[in-house]
Short mmCIF file of C-alpha atoms in Angstrom, two decimals:
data_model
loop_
_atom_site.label_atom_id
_atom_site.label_comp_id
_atom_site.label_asym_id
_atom_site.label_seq_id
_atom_site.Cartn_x
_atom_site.Cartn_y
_atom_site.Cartn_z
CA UNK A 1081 80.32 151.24 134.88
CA UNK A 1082 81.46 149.19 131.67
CA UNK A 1083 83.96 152.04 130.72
CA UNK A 1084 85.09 152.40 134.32
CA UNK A 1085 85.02 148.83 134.81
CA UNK A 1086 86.35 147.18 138.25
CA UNK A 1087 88.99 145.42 140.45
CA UNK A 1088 89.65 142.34 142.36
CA UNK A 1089 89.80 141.83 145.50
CA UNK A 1090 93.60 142.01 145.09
CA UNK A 1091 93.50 145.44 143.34
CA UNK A 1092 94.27 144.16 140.07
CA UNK A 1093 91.96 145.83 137.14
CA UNK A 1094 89.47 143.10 135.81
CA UNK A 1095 87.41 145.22 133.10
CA UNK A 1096 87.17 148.70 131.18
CA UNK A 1097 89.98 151.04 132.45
CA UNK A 1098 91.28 149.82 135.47
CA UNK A 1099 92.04 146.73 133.70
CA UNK A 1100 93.67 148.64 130.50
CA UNK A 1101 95.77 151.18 132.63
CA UNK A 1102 96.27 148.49 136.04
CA UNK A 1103 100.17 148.49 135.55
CA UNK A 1104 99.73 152.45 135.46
CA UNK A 1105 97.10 152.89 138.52
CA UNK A 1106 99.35 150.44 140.46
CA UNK A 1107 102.50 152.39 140.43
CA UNK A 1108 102.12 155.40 139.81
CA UNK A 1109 100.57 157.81 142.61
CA UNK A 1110 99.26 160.55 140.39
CA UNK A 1111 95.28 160.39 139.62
CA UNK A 1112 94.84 159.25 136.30
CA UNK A 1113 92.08 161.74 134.47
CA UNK A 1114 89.41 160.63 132.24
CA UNK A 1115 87.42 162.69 129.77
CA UNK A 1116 84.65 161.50 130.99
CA UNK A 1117 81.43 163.64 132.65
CA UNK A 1118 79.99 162.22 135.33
CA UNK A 1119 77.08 164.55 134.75
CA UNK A 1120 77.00 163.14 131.34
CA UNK A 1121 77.36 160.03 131.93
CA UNK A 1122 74.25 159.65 134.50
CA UNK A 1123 71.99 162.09 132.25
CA UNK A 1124 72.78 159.27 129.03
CA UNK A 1125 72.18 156.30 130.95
CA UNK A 1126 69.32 157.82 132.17
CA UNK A 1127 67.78 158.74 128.35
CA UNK A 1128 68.77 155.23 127.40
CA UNK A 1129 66.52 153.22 130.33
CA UNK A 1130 63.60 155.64 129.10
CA UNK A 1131 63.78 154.81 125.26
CA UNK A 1132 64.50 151.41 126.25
CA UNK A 1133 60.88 150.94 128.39
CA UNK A 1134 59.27 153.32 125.42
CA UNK A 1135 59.98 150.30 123.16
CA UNK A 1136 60.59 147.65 125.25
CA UNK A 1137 64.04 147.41 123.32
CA UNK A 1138 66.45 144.36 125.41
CA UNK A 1139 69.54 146.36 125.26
CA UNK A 1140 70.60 149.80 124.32
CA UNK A 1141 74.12 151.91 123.80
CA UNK A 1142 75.18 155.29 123.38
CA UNK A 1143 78.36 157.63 123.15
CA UNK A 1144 78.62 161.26 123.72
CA UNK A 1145 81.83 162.83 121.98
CA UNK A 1146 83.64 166.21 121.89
CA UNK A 1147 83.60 167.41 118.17
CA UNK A 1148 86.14 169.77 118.76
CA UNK A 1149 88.86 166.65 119.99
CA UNK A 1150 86.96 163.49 119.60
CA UNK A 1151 87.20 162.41 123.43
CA UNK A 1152 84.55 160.76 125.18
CA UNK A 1153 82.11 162.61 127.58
CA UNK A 1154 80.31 159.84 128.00
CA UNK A 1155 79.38 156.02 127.24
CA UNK A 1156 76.81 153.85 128.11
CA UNK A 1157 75.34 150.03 127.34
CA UNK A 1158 72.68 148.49 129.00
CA UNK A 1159 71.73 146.34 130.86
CA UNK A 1160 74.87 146.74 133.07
CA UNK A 1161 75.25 145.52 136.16
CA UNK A 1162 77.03 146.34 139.84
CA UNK A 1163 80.47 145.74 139.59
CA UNK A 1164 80.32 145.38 143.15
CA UNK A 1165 78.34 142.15 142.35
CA UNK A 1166 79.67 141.01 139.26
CA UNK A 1167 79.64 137.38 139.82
CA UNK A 1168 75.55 137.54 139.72
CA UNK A 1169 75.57 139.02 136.06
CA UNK A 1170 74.62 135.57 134.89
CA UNK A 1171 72.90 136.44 132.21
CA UNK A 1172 74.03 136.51 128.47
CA UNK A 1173 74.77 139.31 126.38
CA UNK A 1174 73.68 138.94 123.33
CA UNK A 1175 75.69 140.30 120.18
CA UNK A 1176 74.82 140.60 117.13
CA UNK A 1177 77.21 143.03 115.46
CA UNK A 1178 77.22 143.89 111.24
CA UNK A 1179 80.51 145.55 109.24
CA UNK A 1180 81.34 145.94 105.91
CA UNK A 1181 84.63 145.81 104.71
CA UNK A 1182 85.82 147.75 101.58
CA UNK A 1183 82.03 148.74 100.59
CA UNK A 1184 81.11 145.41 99.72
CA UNK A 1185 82.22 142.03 102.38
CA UNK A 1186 79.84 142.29 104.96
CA UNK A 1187 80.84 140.91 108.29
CA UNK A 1188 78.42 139.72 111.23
CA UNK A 1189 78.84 138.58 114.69
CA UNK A 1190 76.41 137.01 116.02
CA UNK A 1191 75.46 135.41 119.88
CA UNK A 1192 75.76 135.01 123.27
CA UNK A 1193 78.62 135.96 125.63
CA UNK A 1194 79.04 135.58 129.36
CA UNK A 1195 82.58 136.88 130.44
CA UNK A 1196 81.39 137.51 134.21
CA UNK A 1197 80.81 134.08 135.33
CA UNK A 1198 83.34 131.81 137.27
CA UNK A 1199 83.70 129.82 134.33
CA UNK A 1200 83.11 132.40 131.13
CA UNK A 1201 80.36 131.88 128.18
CA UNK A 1202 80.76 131.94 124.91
CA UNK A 1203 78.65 130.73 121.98
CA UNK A 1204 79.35 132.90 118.56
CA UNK A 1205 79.55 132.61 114.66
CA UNK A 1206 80.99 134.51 112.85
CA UNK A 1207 80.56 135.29 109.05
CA UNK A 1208 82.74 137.09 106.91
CA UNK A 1209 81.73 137.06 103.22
CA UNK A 1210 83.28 137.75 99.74
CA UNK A 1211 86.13 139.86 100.50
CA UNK A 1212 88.26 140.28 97.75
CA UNK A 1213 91.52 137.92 98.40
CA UNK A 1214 93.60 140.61 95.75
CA UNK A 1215 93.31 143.33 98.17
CA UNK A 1216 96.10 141.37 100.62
CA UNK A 1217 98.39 141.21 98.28
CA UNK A 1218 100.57 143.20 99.36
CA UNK A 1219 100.88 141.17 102.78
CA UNK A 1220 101.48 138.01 101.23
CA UNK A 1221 103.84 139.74 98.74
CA UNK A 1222 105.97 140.11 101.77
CA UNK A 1223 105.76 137.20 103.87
CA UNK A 1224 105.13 134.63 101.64
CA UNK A 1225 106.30 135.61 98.09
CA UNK A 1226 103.20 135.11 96.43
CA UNK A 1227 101.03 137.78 94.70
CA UNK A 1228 96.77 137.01 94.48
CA UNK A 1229 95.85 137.92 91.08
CA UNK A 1230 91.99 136.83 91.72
CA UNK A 1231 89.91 135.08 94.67
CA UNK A 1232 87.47 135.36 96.80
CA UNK A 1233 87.02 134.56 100.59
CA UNK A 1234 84.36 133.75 102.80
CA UNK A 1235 84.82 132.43 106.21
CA UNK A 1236 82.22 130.70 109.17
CA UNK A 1237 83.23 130.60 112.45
CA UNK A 1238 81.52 128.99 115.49
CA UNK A 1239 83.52 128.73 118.80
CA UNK A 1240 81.13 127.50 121.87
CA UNK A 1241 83.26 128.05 125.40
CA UNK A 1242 81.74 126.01 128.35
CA UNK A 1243 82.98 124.67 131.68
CA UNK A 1244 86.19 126.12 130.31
CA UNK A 1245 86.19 123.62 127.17
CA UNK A 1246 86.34 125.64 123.64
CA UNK A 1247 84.90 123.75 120.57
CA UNK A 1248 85.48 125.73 117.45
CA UNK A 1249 85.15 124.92 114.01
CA UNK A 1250 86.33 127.20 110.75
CA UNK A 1251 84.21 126.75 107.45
CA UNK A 1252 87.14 128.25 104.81
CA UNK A 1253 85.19 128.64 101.41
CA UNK A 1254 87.69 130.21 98.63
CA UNK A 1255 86.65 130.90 95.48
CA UNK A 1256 88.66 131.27 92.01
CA UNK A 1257 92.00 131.86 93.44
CA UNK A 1258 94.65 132.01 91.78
CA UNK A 1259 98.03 133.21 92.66
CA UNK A 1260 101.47 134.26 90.66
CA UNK A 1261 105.20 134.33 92.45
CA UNK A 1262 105.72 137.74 93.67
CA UNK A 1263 108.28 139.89 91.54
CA UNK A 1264 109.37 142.57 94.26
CA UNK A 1265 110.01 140.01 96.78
CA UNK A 1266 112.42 137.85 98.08
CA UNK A 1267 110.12 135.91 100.78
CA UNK A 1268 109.17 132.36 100.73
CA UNK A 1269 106.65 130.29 102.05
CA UNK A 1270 108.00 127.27 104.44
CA UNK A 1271 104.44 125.85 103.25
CA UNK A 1272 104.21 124.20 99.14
CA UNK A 1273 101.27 126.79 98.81
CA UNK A 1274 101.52 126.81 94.98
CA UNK A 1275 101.73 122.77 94.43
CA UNK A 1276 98.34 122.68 97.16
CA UNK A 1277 96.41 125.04 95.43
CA UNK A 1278 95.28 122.97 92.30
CA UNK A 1279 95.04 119.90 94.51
CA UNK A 1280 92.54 121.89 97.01
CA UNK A 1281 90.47 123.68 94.38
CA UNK A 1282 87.44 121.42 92.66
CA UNK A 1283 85.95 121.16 89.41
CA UNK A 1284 84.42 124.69 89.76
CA UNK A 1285 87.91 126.19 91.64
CA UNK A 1286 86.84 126.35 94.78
CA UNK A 1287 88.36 125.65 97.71
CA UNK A 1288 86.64 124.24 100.89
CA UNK A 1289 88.04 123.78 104.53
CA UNK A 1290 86.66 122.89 107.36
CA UNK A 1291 89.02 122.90 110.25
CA UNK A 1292 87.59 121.84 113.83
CA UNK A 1293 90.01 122.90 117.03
CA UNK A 1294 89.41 122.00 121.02
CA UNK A 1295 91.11 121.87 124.10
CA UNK A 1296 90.57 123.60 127.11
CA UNK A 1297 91.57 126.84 127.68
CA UNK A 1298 93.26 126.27 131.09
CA UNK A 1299 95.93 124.22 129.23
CA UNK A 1300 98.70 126.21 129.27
CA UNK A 1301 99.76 124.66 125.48
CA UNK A 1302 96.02 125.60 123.65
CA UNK A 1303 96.39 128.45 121.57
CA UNK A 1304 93.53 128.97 119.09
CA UNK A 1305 95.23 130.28 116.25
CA UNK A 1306 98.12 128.55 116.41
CA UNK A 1307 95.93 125.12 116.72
CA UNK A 1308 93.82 126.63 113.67
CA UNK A 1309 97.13 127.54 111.58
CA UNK A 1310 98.89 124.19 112.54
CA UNK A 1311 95.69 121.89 110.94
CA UNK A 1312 96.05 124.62 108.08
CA UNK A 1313 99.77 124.13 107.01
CA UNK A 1314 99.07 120.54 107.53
CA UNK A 1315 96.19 120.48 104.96
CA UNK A 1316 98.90 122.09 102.80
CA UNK A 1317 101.59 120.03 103.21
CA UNK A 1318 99.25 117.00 103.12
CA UNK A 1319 97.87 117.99 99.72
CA UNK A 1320 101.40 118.86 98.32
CA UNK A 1321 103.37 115.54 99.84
CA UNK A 1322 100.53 113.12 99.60
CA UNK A 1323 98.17 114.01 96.62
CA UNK A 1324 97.39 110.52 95.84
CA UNK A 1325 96.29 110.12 99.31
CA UNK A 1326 94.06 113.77 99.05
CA UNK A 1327 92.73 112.88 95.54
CA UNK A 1328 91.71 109.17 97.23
CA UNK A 1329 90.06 110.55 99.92
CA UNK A 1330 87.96 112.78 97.45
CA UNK A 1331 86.03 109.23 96.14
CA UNK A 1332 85.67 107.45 99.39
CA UNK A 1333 88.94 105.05 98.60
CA UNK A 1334 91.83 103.43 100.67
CA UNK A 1335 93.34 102.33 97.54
CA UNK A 1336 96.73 103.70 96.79
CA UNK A 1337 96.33 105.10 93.48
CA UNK A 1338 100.03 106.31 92.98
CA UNK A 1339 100.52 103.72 91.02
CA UNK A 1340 99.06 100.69 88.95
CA UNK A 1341 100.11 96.82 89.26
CA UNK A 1342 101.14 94.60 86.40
CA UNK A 1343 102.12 90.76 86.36
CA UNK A 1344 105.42 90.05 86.43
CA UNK A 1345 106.75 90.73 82.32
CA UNK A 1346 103.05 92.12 81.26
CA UNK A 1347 101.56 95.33 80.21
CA UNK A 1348 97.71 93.82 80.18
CA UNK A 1349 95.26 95.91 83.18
CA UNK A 1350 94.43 93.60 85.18
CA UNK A 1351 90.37 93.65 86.35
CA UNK A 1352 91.66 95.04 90.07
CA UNK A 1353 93.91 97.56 88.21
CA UNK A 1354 91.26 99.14 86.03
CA UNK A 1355 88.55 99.66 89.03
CA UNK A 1356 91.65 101.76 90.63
CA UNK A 1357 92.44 103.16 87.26
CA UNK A 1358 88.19 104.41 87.24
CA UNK A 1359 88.58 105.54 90.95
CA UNK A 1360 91.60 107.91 89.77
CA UNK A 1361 90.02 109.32 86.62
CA UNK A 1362 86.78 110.09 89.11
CA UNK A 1363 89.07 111.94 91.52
CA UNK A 1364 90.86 113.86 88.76
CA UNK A 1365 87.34 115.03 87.33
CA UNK A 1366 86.93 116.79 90.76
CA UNK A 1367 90.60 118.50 90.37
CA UNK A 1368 90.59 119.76 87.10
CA UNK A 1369 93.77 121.62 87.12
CA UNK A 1370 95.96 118.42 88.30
CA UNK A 1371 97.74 116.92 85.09
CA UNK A 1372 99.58 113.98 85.76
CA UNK A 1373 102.46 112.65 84.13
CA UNK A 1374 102.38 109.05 83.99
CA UNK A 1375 105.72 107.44 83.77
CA UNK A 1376 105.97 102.80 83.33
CA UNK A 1377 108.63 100.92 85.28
CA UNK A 1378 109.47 97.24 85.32
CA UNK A 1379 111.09 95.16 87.97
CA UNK A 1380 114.66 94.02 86.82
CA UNK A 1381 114.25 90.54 88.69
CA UNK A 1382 111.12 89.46 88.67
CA UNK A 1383 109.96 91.19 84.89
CA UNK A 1384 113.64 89.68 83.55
CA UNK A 1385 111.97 86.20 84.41
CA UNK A 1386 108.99 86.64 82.51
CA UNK A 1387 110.73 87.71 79.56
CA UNK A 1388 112.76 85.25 79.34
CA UNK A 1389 109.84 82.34 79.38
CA UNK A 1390 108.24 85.16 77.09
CA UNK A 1391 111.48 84.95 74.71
CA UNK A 1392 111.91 80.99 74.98
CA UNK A 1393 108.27 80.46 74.13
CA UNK A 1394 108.44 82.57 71.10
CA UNK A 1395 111.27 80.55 69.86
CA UNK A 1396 109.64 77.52 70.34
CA UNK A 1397 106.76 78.57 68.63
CA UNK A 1398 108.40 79.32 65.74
CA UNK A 1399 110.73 76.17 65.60
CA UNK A 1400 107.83 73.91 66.45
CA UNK A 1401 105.45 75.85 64.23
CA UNK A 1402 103.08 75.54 67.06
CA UNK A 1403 101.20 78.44 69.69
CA UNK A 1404 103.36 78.01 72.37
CA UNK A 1405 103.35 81.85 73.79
CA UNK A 1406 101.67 80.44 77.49
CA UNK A 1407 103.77 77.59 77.44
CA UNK A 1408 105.30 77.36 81.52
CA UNK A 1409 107.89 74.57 82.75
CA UNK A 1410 104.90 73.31 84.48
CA UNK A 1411 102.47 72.93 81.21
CA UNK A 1412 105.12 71.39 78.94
CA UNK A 1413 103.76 68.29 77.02
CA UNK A 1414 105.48 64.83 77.49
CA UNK A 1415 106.77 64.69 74.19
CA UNK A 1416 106.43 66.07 70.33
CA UNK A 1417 107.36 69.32 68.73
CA UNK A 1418 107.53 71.30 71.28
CA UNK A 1419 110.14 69.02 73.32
CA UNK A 1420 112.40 68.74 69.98
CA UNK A 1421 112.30 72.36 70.08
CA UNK A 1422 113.40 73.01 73.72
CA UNK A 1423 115.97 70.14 73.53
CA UNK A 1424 117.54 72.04 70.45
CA UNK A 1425 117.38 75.62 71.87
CA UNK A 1426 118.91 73.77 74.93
CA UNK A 1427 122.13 72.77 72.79
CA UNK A 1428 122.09 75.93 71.08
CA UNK A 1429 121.60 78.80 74.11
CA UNK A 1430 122.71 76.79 76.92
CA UNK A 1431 125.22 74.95 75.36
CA UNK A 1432 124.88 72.16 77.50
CA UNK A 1433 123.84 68.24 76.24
CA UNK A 1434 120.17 67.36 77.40
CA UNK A 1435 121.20 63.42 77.87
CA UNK A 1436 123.98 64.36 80.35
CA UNK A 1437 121.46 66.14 82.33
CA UNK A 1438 118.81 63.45 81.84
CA UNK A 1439 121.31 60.68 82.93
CA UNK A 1440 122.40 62.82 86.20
CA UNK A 1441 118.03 63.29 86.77
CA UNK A 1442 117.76 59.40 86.89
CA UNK A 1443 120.77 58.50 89.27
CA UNK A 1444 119.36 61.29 91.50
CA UNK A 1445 115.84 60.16 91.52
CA UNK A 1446 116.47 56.53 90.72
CA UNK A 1447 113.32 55.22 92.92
CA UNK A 1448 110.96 57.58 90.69
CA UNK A 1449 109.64 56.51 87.06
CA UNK A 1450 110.97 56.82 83.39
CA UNK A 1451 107.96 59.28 83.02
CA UNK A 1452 108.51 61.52 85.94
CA UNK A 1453 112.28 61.44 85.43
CA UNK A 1454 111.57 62.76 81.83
CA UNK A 1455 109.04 65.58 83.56
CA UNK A 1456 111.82 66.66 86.16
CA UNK A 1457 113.88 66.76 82.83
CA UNK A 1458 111.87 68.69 81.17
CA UNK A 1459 111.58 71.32 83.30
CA UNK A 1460 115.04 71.93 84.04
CA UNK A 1461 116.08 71.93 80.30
CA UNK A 1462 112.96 74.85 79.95
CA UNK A 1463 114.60 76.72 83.06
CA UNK A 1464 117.90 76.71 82.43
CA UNK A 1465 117.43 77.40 78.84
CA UNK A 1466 115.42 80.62 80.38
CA UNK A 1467 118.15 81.52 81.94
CA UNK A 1468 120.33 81.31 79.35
CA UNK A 1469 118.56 84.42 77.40
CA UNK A 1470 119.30 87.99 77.53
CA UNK A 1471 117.06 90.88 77.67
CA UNK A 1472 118.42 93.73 77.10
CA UNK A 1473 117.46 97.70 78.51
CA UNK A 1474 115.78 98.19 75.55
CA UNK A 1475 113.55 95.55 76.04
CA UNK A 1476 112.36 96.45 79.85
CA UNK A 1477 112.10 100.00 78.76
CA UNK A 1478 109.77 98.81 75.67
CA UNK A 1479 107.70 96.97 78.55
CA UNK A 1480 107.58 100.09 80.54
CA UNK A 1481 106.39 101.97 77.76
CA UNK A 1482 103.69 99.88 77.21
CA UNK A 1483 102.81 99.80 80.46
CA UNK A 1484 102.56 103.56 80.36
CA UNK A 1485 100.13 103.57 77.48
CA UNK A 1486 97.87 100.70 78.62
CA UNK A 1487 97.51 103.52 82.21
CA UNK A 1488 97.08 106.34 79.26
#
């Protein structure tokens, strides 16, 4: 009955032959032959049902063979049922299938199937486990350009199919793989495999995937595999565009760790900085193989500011023989060393007279006091004499050097 199998009520082939040959049985006249005995056939089923009651086995299969041509006399699995009635086989199969491949990755199947139903059953895993990744080389020699020099691969599968709804979900475990470009061919992968790899593989190279696919299987759009593939390539392309965002995710943080803040002219890690800085070096621990090259920057507006201050205070300091490095327009003192100095770098750098500009302070502001006229003054004499400096390339790049180290 299995290897027979059945048709609809339309004629079309549902199961076992008339289902593989229908487009031959439903236009062509001519009988089509099988090998098989009907004599056979009833004699094995019957053998089967009495060693099946002799130890009360649930199930039972056999195949009788020619050894002179290897076609089949006869094949049986039971239980069966009447394909007549097919709808009423509502009971599961159960399946629970073992394979080795090579002499050494065993393969099992295991669980229950119902493909008789109105709405089919399905509810299998699947384990597949250290098969030797080297062995495919010659596949993804050709189609992606890259040779496997050493790896291992062991897969888990579980797809559950009910009320039409498929939930699967695909443990990928690889171990130790490693991979060199191809020399005998000209493919290429669309897909940064090479730049994921080290990003994937953790502190003892292996890689782990878990990729989870549903939909319903009446949607014309769900395909399995190509669901399964597409969250593959984006895993890839994730982990080869976005590292900092895979290496984040590996210690629980929404910090972007691409890069490290300073203050505006400074190269000093700032308390926020360093807890991103420690939440980096834990991620890389887990990612051995990732080596990063860590290159400083400054900001050509707002860092040119604070070197300026940075380079008026330092003159200052050393005309008013004073510590006057965190000196701000805001902080300066009414009066004293410090003011002699600014007045004088004031004439000197911006070559402008500090009376003038007090005198044009006071008619603006002529309701305000001597003493807040002189702090407007002040300040206006320590910005534009900041302006007046220049900082020059070598200067930001020295800033973005240090910046670089403090990171280091």
């Amino acid at each position: 009955v299995h290897m027979v199998g059945y048709s609809g009520v339309d004629g079309q082939g549902l199961s076992g032959v008339e289902a593989s040959f229908n487009e031959l049985l439903s236009s062509d006249d001519e009988a089509l032959t099988l090998t098989i005995d009907v004599r056979l056939q009833h004699a094995l089923r019957r053998e089967i049902m009495a060693s099946m009651d002799k130890f009360s086995a649930k199930g039972g299969a056999g195949v009788i063979m020619d050894v002179r041509d290897g076609s089949v006399l006869a094949s049986v699995s039971l239980p069966d049922f009447d394909p007549q009635e097919y709808q009423t086989a509502d009971k599961n199969a159960q399946l629970d299938i073992k394979a080795v491949i090579n002499d050494y990755a065993p393969i099992r199947l295991v669980g229950d199937v119902n493909p008789l139903i109105e709405k089919p059953y399905l509810d299998l895993n699947f384990a597949f486990d250290h098969f030797e990744l080297p062995s495919v080389t010659p596949y993804t020699s050709d189609s992606v350009g890259l040779d496997i020099d050493e790896g291992q691969l062991n897969l888990d599968l579980n797809y559950h199919l009910e009320q039409d709804q498929l939930k699967g979900r695909n443990n990928i475990f690889v171990d130790q793989l490693d991979t060199s470009d191809s020399e005998n061919s000209d493919a290429s992968s669309l897909l940064p495999i090479g730049l994921a790899i080290p990003l994937l593989q953790d502190s003892k190279g292996q890689i782990k995937l878990d990729v989870k696919v549903d939909g319903n299987i009446n949607d014309p759009e769900f395909n399995v595999s190509e669901l399964v593939l597409k969250a593959l390539g984006n895993i890839i392309v994730k982990a080869a565009t976005s590292p900092f965002s895979l290496l984040a995710g590996l210690v629980d943080s929404d910090e972007d760790l691409d890069k490290i803040d300073f203050s505006a002219g400074s190269s000093v890690l700032e308390t926020s900085q360093q807890h991103k800085l420690a939440s980096l070096a834990k991620a890389l621990t887990q990612r051995p193989q990732i080596k990063l090259n860590i290159k400083g920057s400054y900001n050509a507006d707002s860092d040119w500011i604070s070197l300026a201050n940075q380079a008026v205070n330092a003159k200052i300091s050393r005309l008013s023989k004073t510590q006057s490095e965190q000196l701000t327009a805001v902080t300066l003192p009414e009066s004293g060393p410090v003011i002699d100095a600014l007045m004088s770098l004031y004439q000197d750098e911006a070559k402008l007279d500090s009376q003038v500009l007090r005198d044009k302070l006071a008619a603006e502001n002529a309701g305000k006091s001597s003493k807040d006229i002189d702090k407007i003054w002040h300040q206006q004499v320590y910005q534009q004499t900041s302006k007046a400096q220049v900082i020059s390339i070598s200067e930001f790049n020295q800033l973005a050097a240090k910046r670089a180290n403090s990171v280091k």
